[in-house]
Structures are given as C-alpha cells and as structure tokens.
XYZ file of C-alpha atoms in Angstrom:
474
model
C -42.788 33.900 8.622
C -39.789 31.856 9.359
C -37.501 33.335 11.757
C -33.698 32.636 13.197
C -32.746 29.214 13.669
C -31.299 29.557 17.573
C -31.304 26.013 18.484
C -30.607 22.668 16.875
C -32.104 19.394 17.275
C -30.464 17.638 20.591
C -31.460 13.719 21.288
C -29.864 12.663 24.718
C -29.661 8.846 24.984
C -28.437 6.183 27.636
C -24.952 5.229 27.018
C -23.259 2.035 25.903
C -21.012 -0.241 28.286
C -17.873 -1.341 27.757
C -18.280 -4.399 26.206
C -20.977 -2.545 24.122
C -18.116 -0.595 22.878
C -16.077 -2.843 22.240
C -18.659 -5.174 20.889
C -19.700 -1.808 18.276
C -16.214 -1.800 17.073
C -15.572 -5.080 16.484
C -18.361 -5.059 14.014
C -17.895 -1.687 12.512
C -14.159 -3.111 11.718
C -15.748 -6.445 10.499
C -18.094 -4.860 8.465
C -15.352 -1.913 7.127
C -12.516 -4.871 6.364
C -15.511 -7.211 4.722
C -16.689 -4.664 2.161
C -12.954 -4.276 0.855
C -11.704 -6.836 -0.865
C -7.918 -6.632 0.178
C -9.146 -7.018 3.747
C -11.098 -10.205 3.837
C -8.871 -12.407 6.268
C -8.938 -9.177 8.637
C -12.994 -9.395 8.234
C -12.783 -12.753 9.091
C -10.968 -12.261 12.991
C -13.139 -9.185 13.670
C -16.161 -11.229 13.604
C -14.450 -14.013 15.223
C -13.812 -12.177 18.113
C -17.179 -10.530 18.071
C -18.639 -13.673 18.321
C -16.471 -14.653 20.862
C -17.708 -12.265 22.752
C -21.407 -12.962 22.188
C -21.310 -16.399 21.569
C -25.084 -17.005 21.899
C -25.778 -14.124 19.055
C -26.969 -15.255 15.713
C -26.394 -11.813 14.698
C -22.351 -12.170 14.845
C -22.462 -15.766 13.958
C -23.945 -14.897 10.928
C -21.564 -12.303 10.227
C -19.008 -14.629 11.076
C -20.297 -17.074 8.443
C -20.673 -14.239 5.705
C -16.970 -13.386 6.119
C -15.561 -16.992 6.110
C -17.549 -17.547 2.992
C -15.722 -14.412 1.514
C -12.380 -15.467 2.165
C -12.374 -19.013 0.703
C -13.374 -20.730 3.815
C -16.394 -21.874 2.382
C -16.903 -25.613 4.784
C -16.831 -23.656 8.127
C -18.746 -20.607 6.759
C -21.447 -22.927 5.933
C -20.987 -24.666 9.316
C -21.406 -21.293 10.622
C -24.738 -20.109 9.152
C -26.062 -23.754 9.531
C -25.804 -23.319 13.309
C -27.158 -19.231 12.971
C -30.145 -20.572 11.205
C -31.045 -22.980 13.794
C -31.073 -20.467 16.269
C -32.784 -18.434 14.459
C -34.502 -19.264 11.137
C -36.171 -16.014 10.241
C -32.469 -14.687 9.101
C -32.737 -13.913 5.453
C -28.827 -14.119 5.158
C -28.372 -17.865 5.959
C -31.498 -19.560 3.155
C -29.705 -17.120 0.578
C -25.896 -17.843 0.929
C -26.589 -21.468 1.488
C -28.452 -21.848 -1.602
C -25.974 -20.104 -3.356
C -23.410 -22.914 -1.893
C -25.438 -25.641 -2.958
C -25.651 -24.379 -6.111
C -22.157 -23.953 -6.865
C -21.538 -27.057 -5.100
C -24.027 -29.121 -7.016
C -26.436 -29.722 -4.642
C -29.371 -28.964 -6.169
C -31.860 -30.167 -4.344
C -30.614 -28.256 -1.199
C -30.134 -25.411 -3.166
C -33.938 -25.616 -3.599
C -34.708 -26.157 -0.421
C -32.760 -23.137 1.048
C -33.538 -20.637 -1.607
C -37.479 -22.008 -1.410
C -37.572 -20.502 1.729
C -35.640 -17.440 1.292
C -38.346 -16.224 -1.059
C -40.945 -17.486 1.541
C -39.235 -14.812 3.845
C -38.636 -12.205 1.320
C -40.849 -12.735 -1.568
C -40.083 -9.391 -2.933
C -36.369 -10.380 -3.649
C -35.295 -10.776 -7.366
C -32.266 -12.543 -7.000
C -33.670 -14.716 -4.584
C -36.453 -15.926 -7.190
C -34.016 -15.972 -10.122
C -31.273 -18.553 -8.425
C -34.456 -20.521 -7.206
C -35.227 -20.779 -11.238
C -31.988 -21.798 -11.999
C -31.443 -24.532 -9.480
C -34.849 -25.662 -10.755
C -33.272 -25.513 -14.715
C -30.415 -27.294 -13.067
C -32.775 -30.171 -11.913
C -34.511 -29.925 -15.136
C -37.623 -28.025 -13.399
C -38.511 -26.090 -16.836
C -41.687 -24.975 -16.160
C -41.259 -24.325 -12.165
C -37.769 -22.597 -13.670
C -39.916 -20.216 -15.921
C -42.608 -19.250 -13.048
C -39.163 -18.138 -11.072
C -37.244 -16.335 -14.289
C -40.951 -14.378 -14.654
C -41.076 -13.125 -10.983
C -37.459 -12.147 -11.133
C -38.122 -10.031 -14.343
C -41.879 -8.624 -12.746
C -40.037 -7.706 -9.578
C -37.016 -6.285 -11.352
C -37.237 -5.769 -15.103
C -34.076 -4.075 -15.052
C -31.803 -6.922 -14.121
C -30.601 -8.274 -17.316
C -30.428 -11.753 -15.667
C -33.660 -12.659 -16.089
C -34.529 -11.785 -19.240
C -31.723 -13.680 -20.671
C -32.467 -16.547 -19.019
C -36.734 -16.071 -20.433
C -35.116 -15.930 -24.085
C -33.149 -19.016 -23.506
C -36.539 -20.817 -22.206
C -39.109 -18.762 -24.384
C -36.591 -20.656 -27.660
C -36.742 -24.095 -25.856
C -40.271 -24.028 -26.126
C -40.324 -23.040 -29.584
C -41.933 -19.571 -28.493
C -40.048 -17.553 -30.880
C -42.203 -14.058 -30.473
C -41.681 -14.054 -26.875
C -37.962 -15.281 -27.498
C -37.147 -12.121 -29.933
C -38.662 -9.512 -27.054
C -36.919 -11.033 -24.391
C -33.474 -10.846 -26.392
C -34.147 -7.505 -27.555
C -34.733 -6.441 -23.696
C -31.752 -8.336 -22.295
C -29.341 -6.305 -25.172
C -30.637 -2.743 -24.255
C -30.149 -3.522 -20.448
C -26.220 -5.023 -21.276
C -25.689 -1.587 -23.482
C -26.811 -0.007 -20.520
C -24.830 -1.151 -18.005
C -22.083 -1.011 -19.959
C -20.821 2.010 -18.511
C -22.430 1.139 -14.851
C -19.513 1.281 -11.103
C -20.627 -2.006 -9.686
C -21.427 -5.336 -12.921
C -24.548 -6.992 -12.134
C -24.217 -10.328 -10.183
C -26.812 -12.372 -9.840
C -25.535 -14.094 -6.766
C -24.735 -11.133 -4.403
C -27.622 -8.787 -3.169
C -28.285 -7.613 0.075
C -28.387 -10.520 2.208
C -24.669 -11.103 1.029
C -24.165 -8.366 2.974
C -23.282 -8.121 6.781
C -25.895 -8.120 9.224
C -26.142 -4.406 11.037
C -29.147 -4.992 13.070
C -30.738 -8.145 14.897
C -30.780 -8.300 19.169
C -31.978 -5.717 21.404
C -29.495 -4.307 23.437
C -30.620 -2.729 27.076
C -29.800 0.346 28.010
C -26.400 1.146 30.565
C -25.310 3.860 32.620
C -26.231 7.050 31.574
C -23.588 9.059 30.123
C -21.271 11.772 32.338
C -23.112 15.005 32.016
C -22.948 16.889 28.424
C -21.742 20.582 28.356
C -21.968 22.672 25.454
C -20.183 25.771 24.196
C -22.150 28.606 22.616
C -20.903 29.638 19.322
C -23.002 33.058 17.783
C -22.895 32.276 13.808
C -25.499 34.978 12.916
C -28.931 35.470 12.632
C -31.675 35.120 10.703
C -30.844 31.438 9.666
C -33.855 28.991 9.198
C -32.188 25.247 8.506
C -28.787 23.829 9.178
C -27.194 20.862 7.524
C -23.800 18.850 7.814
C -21.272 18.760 4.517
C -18.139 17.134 4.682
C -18.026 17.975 9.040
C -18.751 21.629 7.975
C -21.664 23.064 9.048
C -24.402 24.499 6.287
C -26.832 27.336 7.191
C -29.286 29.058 5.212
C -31.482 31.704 5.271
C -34.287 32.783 2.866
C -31.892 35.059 1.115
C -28.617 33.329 0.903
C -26.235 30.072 2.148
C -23.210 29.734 4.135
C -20.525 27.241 5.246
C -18.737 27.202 8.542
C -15.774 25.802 9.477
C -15.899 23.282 12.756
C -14.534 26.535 14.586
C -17.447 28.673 13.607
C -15.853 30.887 11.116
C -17.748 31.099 8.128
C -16.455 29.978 4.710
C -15.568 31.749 1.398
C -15.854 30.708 -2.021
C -18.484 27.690 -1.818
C -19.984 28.643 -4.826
C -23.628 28.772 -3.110
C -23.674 32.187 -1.143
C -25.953 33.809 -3.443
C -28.391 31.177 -3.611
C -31.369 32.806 -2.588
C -35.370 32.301 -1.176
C -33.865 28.778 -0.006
C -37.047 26.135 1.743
C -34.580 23.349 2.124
C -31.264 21.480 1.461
C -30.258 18.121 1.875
C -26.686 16.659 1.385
C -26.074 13.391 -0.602
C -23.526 11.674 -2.448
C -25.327 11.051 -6.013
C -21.596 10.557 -7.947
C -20.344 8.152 -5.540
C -17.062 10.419 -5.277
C -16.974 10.464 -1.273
C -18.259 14.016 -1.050
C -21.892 14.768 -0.501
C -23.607 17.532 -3.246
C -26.559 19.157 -2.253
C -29.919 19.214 -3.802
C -31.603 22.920 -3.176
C -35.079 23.739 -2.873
C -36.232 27.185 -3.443
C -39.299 29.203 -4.578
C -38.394 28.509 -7.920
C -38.032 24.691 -7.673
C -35.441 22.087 -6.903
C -31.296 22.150 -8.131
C -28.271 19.817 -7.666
C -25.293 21.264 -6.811
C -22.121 19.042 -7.277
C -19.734 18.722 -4.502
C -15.835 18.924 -5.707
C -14.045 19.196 -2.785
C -15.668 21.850 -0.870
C -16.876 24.155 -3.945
C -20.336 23.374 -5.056
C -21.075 24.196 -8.808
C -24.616 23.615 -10.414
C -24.573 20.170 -11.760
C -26.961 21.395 -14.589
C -29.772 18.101 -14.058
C -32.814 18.945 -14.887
C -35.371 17.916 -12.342
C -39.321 18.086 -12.780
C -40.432 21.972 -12.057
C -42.507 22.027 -8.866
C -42.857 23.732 -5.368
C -40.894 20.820 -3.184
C -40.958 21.140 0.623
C -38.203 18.672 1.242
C -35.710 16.347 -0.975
C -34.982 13.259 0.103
C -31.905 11.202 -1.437
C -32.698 7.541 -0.926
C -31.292 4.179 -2.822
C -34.906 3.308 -3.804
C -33.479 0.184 -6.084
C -31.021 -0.882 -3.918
C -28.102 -0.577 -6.678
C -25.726 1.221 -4.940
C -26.252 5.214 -5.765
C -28.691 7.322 -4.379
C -32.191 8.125 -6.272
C -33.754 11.831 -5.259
C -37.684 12.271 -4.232
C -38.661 15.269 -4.410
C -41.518 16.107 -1.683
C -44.181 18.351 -2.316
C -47.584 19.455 -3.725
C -46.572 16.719 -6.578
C -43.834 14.808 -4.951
C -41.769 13.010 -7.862
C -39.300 10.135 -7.922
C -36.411 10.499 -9.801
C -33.821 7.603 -10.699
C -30.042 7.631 -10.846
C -28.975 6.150 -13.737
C -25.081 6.267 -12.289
C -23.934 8.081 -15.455
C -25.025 11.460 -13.788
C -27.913 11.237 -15.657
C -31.533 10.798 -13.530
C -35.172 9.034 -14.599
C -38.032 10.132 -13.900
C -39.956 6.972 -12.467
C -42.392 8.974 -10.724
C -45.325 6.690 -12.193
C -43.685 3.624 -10.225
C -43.758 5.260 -6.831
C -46.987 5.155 -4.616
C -46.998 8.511 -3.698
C -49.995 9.203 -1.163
C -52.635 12.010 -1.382
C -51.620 15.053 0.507
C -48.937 17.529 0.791
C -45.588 16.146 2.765
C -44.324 18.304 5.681
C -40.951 15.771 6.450
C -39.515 12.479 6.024
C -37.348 9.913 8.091
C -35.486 6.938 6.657
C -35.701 4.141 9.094
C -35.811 0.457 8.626
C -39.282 -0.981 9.974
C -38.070 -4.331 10.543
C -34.022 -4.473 11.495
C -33.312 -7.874 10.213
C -34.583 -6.898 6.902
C -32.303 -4.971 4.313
C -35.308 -2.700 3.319
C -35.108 1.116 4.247
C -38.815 2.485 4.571
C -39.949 5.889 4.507
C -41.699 7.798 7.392
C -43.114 11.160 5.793
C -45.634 13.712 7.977
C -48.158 15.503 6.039
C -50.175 18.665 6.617
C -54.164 17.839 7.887
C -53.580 13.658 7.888
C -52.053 10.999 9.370
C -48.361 9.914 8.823
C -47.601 7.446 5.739
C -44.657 4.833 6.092
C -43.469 3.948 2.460
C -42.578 0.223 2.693
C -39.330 -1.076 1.367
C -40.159 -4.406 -0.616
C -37.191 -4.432 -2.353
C -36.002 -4.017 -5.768
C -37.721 -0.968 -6.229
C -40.938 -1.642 -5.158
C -42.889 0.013 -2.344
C -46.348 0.068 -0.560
C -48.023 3.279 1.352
C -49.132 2.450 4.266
C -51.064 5.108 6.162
C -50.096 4.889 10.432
C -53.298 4.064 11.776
C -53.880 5.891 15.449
C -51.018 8.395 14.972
C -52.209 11.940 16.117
C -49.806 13.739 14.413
C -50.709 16.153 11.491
C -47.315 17.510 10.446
C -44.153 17.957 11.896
C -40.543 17.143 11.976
C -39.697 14.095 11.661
C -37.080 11.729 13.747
C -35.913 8.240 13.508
C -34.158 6.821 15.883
C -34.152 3.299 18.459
C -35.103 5.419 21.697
C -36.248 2.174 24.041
C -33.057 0.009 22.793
C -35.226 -2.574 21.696
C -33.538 -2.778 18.507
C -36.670 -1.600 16.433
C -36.260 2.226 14.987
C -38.776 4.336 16.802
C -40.280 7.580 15.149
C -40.784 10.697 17.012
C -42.933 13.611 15.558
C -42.678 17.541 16.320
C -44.961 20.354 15.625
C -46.564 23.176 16.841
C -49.382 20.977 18.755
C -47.017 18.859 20.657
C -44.438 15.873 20.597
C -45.771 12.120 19.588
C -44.304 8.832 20.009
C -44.655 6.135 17.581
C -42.875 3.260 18.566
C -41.748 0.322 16.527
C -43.255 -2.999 17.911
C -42.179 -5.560 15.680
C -42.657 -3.786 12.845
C -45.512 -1.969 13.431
C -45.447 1.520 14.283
C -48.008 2.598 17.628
C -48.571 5.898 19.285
C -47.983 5.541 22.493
C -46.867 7.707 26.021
C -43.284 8.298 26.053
C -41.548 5.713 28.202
C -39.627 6.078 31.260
C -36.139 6.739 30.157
C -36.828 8.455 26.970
C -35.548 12.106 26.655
C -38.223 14.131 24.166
C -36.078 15.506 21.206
C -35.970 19.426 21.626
C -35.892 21.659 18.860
C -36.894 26.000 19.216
C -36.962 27.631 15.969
C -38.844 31.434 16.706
C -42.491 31.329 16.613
C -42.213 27.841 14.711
C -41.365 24.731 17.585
C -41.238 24.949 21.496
C-alpha cells in the first residue's frame, strides 16, 4: 500500500548568468507583447534588443523577423528571416512566413520555392501543404495544386480549407461526385466552427509563432545555496499537485487545498472525493484557471475550476481503471485534449464547446499498461510536443508529435527502465529535453542527442532528481 507523501520532487540545476537573465526576459517580454495584438510595436523592440544582444543567434533574429512581420514592417522582417535562414536553413519559421510573403506579394514562384521546402522539413504540416497548393493554383499548377489540397485534407481532415478548395477543383474537372462530398464536408466543418475561440486561418500555424527553443546555452555559476523551511501539512497524503499557486494533496480517502502559507482550504468543492489514484490540473475552458481531471477506483471525472471552487463538470469520459491523465493539445488548435492512461488508455478530443470526442481509434496507443508520462519536445526547433510514457514490464514509448494530430510510437530502444516516474527536463544545457526515470530499481538517464533519446551514465554536473514516498521511491 501507498503510504504518506513526506517529500516532493526537488531538481537542483546550474544557474543562469546575467546576461542569461536578461537575455530570458527579453524574450519572455517579446514573446508575451507578440501574442497580444495591442502590443506588437513593444514585441518588435524586445526582440530587437535581444538580438542585439546575441547578434550571431538565428534564434532571436528569427524572432525578430516574426515580430516585424506582425507589425506592418513587412520589407525588413523579410530582410530579417532571409539573413536567419542563411545561417541556419533547417528553421521551419523562415520557408513558411516567406512563402506566405510571396504569396501575398505575388511572387509565386518564390512562394513555391520557400513553401517547397518547408514541407521538405515538416512534411507532416497541413498548412504548409495547403499554401504550397495554392501558390501552385496561382501559377496555374492544377494538378500539382490538387496532390497539395489532398495531403492537406489526409493530414488534417478537419481544416475546412482544404476541402473547399478539393470542391472548387473536383467541379473544374467536371468530377461532380467527388465535388458534392467535398462540399458537403467543407459545410459541416464551417457549422462547426461556428461557435469555435480562435477562426481558422490558413496562413498562421505554428511556425508563425515565436521561436522558444534553438542554441544550447552552457551552464554558469552554480546558484547560492538553497534552504528550505519545513511546513507539517498532515499525513497520510500520496500525490501533490499545483492549482492556481495553491498546493493540492490527496489521499486515498479524500482531497485538500492549501494556501501558500500551509493552511489548508475550505469549501473547494472536492474534500470528499474519495479512493483518489491521481489528479492532474489543466485548463480545458480556456478561462485562465486550471480544472482538474480525477482518477479514482471508479474511473476518471472533470472537475471545473471557477475561481477556486471546483464543481463536477458532468463530461462523460470512457469508464476504465486510468493510472494517470494527461491533458495535452494533441491537434495543435489551441485547447487542451485529455488521454486517459491505463489498462485501455483512450484519447479524448476537445471540441472547445465543453464538449469532448472520443478519437481513441486515431491514437497509436502501445501494448502495455502506462505507469507515467512526460511532455517534452524531442527536437527544440520543432513545434511538436512528444510524449514520454513508462510502462510496467517494458521499455519506455515516446509518442511522436507529427503534427496536426498525428503521432507515431516509438519504443526507446536500450532504455533499462521498466516503470517509474517520469521527468522531463534539459539537465546538460544542451538545449535538447533530457528524460530522467525513477522507480524502485534505480534512477536512469536518457538523454536527448539530437533527437534521439540514449541511456546513458549521468554526467558530471547533473544532480539525480530525489523523490521518498514510504516504502514506494528512495
């Protein structure tokens, strides 16, 4: 049996430098006044200054670019992601916006050219292979323009993009059959959407976005000594999770909330929530304050966050014994989809209308029974979020981002671990997200190289993550 929870998860890391610092906040800022859009000239002098102060960093020139493009500077913010891609042309960011450009502009036959090779670098990328068909249309390409329009639906057949422009092709060539499905498909995804936060656009996706993640950075001084103040909450409690900077604890028999000065909460709505395996906090409404999904003996329940009070969002999700939940944007459309880990992990879709689908079917869920999961990117300058999950008796799986909803198990080959928690994190600041695994038969570490994940010794420099739970972890 479980017993008390006495000591949480502690990573100690090297520490950043000044100009690190400063660096950090220059692009947090960027990034922060770039994703309003009241705030795009502010966007525009963050990066410039970030860039000023790397000035050999593709990463902030491209960021720079992005931003200028934003604000209406669009001659310099091509200028800008012109130069980035020379130094370094495996950036998806600068073949995508400066297609896009050349599009708009005219410029077809660049348009080609740049967008050719984004989907040379990301071939999994809808968007990417619908503009490509419609600079081809635009050069009067038909058939090249159709191969593109039919990837972009394949990949994606729920951007209503592509189908419309199949219909408009399909009636060209006096395919009327194929013309009447497309047109019927293209109406039920509009009625749809209808109701949908964020319209679709065809031109933005997530190499419109900034760029978090490109150069290594080395490690610095270490940091002054931690201390730490004891605070008793109770015992008996088995997992701990963070909601709105308050502090959740369960046990097997009930949940509670404590404030940041350790006193427990009243009133949450969840205190009688009992025989609880696990709880994980995410936004699924999009209103700023993470719900909960619960997993108990009985199954798996939302709970809907309004501020601080947590009432039963009444969902129904797929009965099952779960071990974890996980909330992950699987689609990439901007809410968060919940997978459900267990003896038959499902996959379920947010619809944004507080509504979910099950899309279980779609998922390659491997063989086994999941222990834990970490979300971690595999390969920074991607926009992909992969999937490390541990399972009992075999090797870790990664799931593999491809974008747009697609995904690929792949098994870690040489990883010793069976089981575990797991923890994602970039421990050798070699701007790769590392994976370290904990159980009862010891600590492994799988580290990133390039995209690939190897067990290896733990490297000089690298503090082992510590975590005692009674009888469970040492």
């Amino acid at each position: 049996m479980r017993r008390s929870l006495t000591l949480a998860v502690v990573f100690l890391a090297a520490g950043a430098s000044p100009y690190q610092d400063k660096l950090w906040h220059l692009r947090n800022l960027g990034k922060a006044f770039y994703e309003n859009p009241t705030t795009q000239r502010e966007s525009v002098e963050q990066f410039m200054q970030a860039l000023a102060l790397a000035p050999d960093s593709a990463r902030e020139r491209v960021n720079y670019g992005l931003a200028l493009l934003k604000a209406g500077e669009t001659q310099q913010g091509v200028n800008e992601l012109r130069q980035a891609q020379k130094q370094n042309p495996a950036i998806p960011h600068t073949w995508f916006n400066l297609g896009i450009v050349a599009k708009r502009n005219g410029d077809y036959a660049t348009g080609i050219e740049q967008m050719g090779r984004m989907v040379q670098l990301v071939p999994g990328d809808a968007k990417a292979h619908y503009n490509l068909g419609a600079l081809y249309k635009l050069e009067g390409k038909l058939p090249e323009a159709l191969s593109e329009f039919q990837q972009a639906e394949k990949l994606d057949p729920n951007l209503a993009g592509p189908h419309f422009q199949l219909y408009t092709a399909y009636r060209q060539a006096q395919r009327q059959e194929d013309a009447t499905r497309e047109l019927a498909v293209f109406q039920e995804i509009k009625k749809r959407q209808a109701g949908a936060p964020i319209p679709e656009d065809m031109e933005a996706n997530n190499y419109t976005e900034i760029l978090d993640t490109l150069e290594p950075t080395a490690p610095a001084e270490p940091l002054p000594e931690l201390r730490f103040r004891d605070k008793t909450l109770g015992s008996g409690f088995i997992g701990i999770a963070n909601v709105d900077n308050d502090l959740l604890a369960w046990t097997q028999t009930g949940v509670q909330l404590f404030g940041s000065n350790g006193s427990a909460r009243t009133g949450s709505g969840i205190e009688k929530i009992g025989n609880v395996v696990s709880i994980e906090a995410g936004d699924f409404d999009n209103d700023g304050h993470p719900d909960l999904c619960v997993i108990t003996d009985a199954g798996a329940a939302m709970y809907r966050n309004a501020n601080g009070s947590f009432a039963n969002a009444n969902i129904t999700l797929p009965q099952g014994r779960y071990r974890k939940a996980v909330w992950i944007d699987y689609d990439h459309d901007y809410d968060l989809d919940l997978m459900l880990l267990g003896e038959h992990s499902v996959l379920m879709r947010n619809n944004g209308d507080g509504t979910f689908l099950d899309v279980t079917q779609s998922f390659p869920f491997a063989s086994g029974t999941p222990v834990d999961a970490a979300h971690f990117a595999t390969r920074p300058e991607t926009a992909a979020r992969d999937l490390f999950v541990t399972f009992e008796g075999r090797p870790p799986v990664v799931y593999r981002d491809m974008l747009n909803g697609v995904f690929q198990a792949v098994p870690v080959t040489g990883a010793k671990s069976n089981g575990g928690k797991a923890f994602a994190a970039d421990f050798d600041h070699d701007s790769f997200i590392d994976i370290a695994v904990l159980s009862s038969s010891g600590f492994e570490f799988l580290r990133n190289v390039e995209g690939t994940l190897r067990s290896v010794a733990v490297p000089p420099g690298i503090s082992v993550p510590a975590i005692v739970e009674d009888g469970e972890w040492t």
